[in-house]
XYZ file of C-alpha atoms in Angstrom:
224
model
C 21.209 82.541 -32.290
C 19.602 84.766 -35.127
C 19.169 88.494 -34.046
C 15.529 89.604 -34.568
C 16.410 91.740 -37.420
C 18.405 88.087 -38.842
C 15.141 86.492 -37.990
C 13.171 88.680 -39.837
C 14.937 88.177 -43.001
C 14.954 84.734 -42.584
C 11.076 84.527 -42.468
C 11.110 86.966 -45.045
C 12.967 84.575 -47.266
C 10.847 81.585 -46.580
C 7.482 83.883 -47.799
C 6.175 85.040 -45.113
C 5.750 88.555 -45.586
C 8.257 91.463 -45.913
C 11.433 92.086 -43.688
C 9.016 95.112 -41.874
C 5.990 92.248 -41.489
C 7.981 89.863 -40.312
C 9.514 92.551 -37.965
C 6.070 93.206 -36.596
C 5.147 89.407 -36.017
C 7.986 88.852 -33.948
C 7.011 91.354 -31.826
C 3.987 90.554 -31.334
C 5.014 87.209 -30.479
C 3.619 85.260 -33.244
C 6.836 83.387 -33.528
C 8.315 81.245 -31.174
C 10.720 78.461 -30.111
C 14.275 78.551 -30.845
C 16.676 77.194 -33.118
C 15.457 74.248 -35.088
C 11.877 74.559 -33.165
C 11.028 77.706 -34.279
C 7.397 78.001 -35.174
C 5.321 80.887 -36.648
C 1.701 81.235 -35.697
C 2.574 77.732 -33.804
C 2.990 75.898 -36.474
C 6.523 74.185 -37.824
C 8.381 76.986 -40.503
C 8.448 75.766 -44.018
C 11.568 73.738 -45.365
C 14.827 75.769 -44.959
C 16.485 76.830 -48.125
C 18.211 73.825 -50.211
C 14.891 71.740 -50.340
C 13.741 69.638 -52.789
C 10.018 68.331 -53.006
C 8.375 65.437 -55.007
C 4.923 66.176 -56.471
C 2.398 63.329 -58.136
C 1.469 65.887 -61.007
C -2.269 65.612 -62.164
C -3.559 66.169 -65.420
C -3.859 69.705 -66.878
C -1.118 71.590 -64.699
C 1.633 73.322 -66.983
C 5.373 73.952 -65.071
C 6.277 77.149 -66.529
C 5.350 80.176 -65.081
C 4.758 81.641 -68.476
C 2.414 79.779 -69.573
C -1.272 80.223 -70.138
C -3.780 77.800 -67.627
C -3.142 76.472 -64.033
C 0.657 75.878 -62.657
C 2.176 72.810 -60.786
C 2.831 75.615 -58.334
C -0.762 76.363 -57.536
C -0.868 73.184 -55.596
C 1.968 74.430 -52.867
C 1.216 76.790 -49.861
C 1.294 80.495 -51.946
C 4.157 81.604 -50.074
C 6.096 79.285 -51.830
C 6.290 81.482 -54.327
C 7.600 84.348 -52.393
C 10.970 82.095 -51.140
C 14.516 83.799 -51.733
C 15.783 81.347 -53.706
C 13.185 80.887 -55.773
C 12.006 77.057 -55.892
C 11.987 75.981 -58.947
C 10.945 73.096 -61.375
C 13.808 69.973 -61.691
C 12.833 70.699 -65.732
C 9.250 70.202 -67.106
C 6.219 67.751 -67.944
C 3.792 69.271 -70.275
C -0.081 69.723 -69.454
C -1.358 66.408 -70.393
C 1.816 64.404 -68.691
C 1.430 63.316 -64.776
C 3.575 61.569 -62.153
C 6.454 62.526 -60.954
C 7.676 65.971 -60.581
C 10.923 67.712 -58.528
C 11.204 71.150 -57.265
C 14.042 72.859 -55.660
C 15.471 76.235 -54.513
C 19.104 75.365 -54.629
C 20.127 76.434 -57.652
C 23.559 74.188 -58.090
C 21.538 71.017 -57.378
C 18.860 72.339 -60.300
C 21.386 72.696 -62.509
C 22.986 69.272 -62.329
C 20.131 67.731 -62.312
C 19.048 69.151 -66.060
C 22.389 69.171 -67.567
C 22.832 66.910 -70.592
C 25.867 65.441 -68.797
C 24.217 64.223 -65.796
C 22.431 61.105 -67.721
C 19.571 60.647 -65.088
C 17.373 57.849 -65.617
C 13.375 58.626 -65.961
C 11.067 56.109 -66.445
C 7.604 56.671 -68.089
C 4.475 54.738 -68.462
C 2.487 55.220 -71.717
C -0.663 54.046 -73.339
C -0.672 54.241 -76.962
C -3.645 54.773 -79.553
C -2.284 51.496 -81.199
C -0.734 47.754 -80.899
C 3.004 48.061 -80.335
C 4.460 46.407 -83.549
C 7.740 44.728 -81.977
C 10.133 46.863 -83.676
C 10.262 49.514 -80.918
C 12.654 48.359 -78.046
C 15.280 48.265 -80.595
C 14.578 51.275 -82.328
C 14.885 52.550 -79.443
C 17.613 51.087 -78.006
C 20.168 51.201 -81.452
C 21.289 55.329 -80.402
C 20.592 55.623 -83.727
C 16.974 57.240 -83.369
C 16.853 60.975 -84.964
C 13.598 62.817 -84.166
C 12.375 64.961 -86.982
C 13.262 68.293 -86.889
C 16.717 67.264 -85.067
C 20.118 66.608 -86.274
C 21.580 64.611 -83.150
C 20.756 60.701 -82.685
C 18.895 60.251 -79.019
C 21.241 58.323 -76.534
C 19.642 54.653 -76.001
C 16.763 54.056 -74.482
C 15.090 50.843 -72.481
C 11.844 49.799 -74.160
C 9.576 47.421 -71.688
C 6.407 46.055 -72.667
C 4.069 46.002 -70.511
C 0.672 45.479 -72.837
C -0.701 45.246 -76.199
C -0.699 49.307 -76.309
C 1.375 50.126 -72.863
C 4.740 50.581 -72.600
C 7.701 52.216 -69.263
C 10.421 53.290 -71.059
C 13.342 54.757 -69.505
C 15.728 57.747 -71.189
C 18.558 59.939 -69.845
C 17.708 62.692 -71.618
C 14.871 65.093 -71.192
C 14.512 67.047 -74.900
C 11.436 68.774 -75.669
C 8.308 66.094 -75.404
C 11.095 63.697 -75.820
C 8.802 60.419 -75.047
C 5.666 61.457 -77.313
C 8.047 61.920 -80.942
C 9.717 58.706 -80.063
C 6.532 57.010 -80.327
C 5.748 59.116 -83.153
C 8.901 58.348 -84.753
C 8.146 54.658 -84.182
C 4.863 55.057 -85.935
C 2.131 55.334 -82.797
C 0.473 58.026 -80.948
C 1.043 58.681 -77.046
C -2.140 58.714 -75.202
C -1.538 59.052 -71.703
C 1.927 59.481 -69.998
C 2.935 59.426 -66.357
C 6.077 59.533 -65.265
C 6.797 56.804 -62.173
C 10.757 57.353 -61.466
C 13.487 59.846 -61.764
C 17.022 58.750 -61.012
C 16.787 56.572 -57.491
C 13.477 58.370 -56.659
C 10.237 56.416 -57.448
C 6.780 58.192 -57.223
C 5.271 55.373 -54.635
C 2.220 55.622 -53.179
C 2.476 59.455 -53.436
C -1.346 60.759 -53.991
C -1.923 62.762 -57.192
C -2.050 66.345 -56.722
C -0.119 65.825 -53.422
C 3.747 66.612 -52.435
C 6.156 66.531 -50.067
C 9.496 66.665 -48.808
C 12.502 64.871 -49.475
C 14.728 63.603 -46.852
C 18.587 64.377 -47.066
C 19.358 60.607 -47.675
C 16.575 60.946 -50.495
C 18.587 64.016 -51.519
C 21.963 62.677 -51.496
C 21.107 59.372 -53.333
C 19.751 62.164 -56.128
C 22.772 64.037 -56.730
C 25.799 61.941 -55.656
C-alpha cells in the first residue's frame, strides 16, 4: 500500500497536478479506493505508466511537438501531457496522412518499435492523382528502389491493387514520407493516405479523431 506522500507522486506522475496538489486532494478526500480501484474525483485514474494507445488520426494534426498548427496530442485529456514518462509518438504521420497512430510512455518499447532493425509491417491505403501503370508492385518489390536524394535501396515492399488510382501497400521501414516519394519515384502523385495496420494491430472500426487503450495481449503481440 502506497504511503500518501507515494500516492501523491504517483498522481503527480499521471498529470494531475503537482506533488503539493496532489497532497492537498488526498486530503481532502478527493481520492479514493485502494489499490487497483483507486479513483480521483470518482472517476477510474488514467492508464498506469507503460501504456500504449491507438489513435484514428484525422486530417490536419501534425505529431511533433515542434511543429507549427494543431497536435495529435490535442485530442487526449491535457494532462496527458503532464505524465512522468512522457507519452510519446510510436514515430510520425505528417499533416495530411490519417489512420493509425501509436503512443507510448515506455521508453524501451518506443524505441524498438522505430528502430530500423525491428522490420514492422505498416500497411497504407492511397489514392493517387493518376491510373496505376502496372509497373509498380515490382518496382516496388525488386529492393532495388533508391529515392532521390538517398543513397540506400528501400527494403521490398508489397504493392496491392485495389483500383484504377488506389493502392495498400505495406513497408518495414518508416523513412521520411517514405510512401508519397515511392509513388513519386514510380511516376504518380499521392493524394490521400491513411494508414490501416501497424505490425499485428489493425485500425478497425476505431472512429477518427478517437483513441484508446491497448490491452496487454494487444501489447505483447506488438513487441514480442
Amino acid at each position: 500500500m502506497k504511503t500518501d506522500r507515494q500516492l501523491a507522486k504517483y498522481l503527480a506522475n499521471l498529470g494531475y497536478g503537482s506533488r503539493k496538489e496532489m497532497e492537498a486532494a488526498i486530503q481532502s478526500g478527493r481520492v479514493t479506493g485502494s489499490g487497483d480501484n483507486l479513483r480521483f474525483d470518482d472517476e477510474p485514474l488514467d492508464p498506469a505508466p507503460g501504456m500504449v494507445l491507438m489513435m484514428n488520426k484525422p486530417a490536419g494534426f501534425t505529431c511533433s511537438r515542434a511543429d507549427q498548427g494543431r497536435l495529435v496530442y490535442e485530442l487526449l485529456p491535457p494532462r496527458f501531457l503532464q505524465r512522468s514518462p512522457a507519452l510519446s509518438t510510436v514515430g510520425r504521420l505528417d499533416a495530411d496522412t490519417t489512420g493509425l497512430l501509436l503512443f507510448t510512455d515506455d521508453g524501451k518499447l518506443l524505441h524498438r518499435l522505430i528502430s530500423p532493425k525491428s522490420s514492422t509491417e505498416k500497411t497504407y491505403e492511397a489514392t493517387l492523382a493518376r491510373p496505376l501503370e502496372g509497373h509498380e508492385g515490382d518496382l516496388f518489390a525488386s529492393g532495388t528502389l533508391v529515392l532521390r536524394g538517398e543513397d540506400k535501396p528501400l527494403l521490398p515492399a508489397k504493392l496491392d491493387v485495389t483500383g484504377e488510382r488506389s493502392a495498400r501497400l505495406t513497408i518495414t521501414e518508416g523513412r521520411y514520407h517514405q510512401v508519397r516519394r515511392m509513388f513519386a519515384a514510380a511516376g504518380n502523385h499521392v493524394e490521400t493516405l491513411h494508414r490501416l495496420r501497424f505490425g499485428p494491430l489493425e485500425l478497425g472500426d476505431l472512429p477518427e479523431g478517437e483513441w484508446r487503450q491497448l490491452k496487454p495481449d494487444e501489447i505483447a503481440a506488438l513487441a514480442p
